[in-house]
Coordinates of C-alpha atoms in Angstrom, one line a residue:
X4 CA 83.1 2.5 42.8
X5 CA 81.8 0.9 39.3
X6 CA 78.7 0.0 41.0
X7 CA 78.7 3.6 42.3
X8 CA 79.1 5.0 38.4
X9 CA 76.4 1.8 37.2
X10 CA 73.9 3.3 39.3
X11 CA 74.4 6.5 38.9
X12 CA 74.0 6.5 35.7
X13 CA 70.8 4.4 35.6
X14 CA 69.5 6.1 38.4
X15 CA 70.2 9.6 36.0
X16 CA 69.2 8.2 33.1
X17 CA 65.5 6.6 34.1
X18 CA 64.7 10.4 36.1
X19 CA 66.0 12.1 32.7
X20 CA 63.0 10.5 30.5
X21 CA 60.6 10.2 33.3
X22 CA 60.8 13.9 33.4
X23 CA 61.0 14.9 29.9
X24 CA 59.6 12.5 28.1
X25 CA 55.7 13.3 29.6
X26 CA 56.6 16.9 29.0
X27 CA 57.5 16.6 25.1
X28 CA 54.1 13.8 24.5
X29 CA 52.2 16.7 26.4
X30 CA 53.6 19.3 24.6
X31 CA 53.0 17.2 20.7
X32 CA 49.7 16.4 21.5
X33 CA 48.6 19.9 22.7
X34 CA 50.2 21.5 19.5
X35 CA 53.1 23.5 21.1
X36 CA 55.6 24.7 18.5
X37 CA 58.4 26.8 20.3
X38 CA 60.8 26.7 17.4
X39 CA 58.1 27.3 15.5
X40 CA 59.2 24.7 13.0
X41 CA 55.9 23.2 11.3
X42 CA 54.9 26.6 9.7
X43 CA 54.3 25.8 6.0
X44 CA 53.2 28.9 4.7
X45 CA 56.5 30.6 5.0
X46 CA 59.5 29.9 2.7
X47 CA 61.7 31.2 6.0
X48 CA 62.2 30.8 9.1
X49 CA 63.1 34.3 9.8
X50 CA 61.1 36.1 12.5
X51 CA 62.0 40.1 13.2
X52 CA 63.0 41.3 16.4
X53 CA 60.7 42.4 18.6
X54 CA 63.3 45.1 20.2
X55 CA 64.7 47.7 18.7
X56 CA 68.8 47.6 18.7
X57 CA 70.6 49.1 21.6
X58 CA 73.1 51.7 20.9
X59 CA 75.9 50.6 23.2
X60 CA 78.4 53.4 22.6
X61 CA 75.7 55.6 24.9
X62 CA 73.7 53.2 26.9
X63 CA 72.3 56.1 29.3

């Protein structure tokens, strides 16, 4: 049973950064900002909505 959990945990742990470890070097070296983070004209990090709000009280 603790060899069970020993492996399991390697085994977990070595396909973890296998798989995201390529994806984030990829992702630096191609420029890819999703949180758009590195902006260093802006003095905020706000962004406006792209939707207008929903009124809820009459949906249809």
């Amino acid at each position: 049973m603790v060899l069970g959990f020993i492996n399991q945990t390697l085994i977990l742990g070595l396909l973890f950064f296998a798989m995201f470890t390529p994806i984030a070097l990829f992702r630096k070296l191609w420029g890819i900002d999703t949180l758009v983070l590195s902006s260093k004209e802006k003095t905020t990090f706000w962004r406006e909505p792209d939707e207008k709000w929903i009124n809820f009280d009459r949906p249809y």
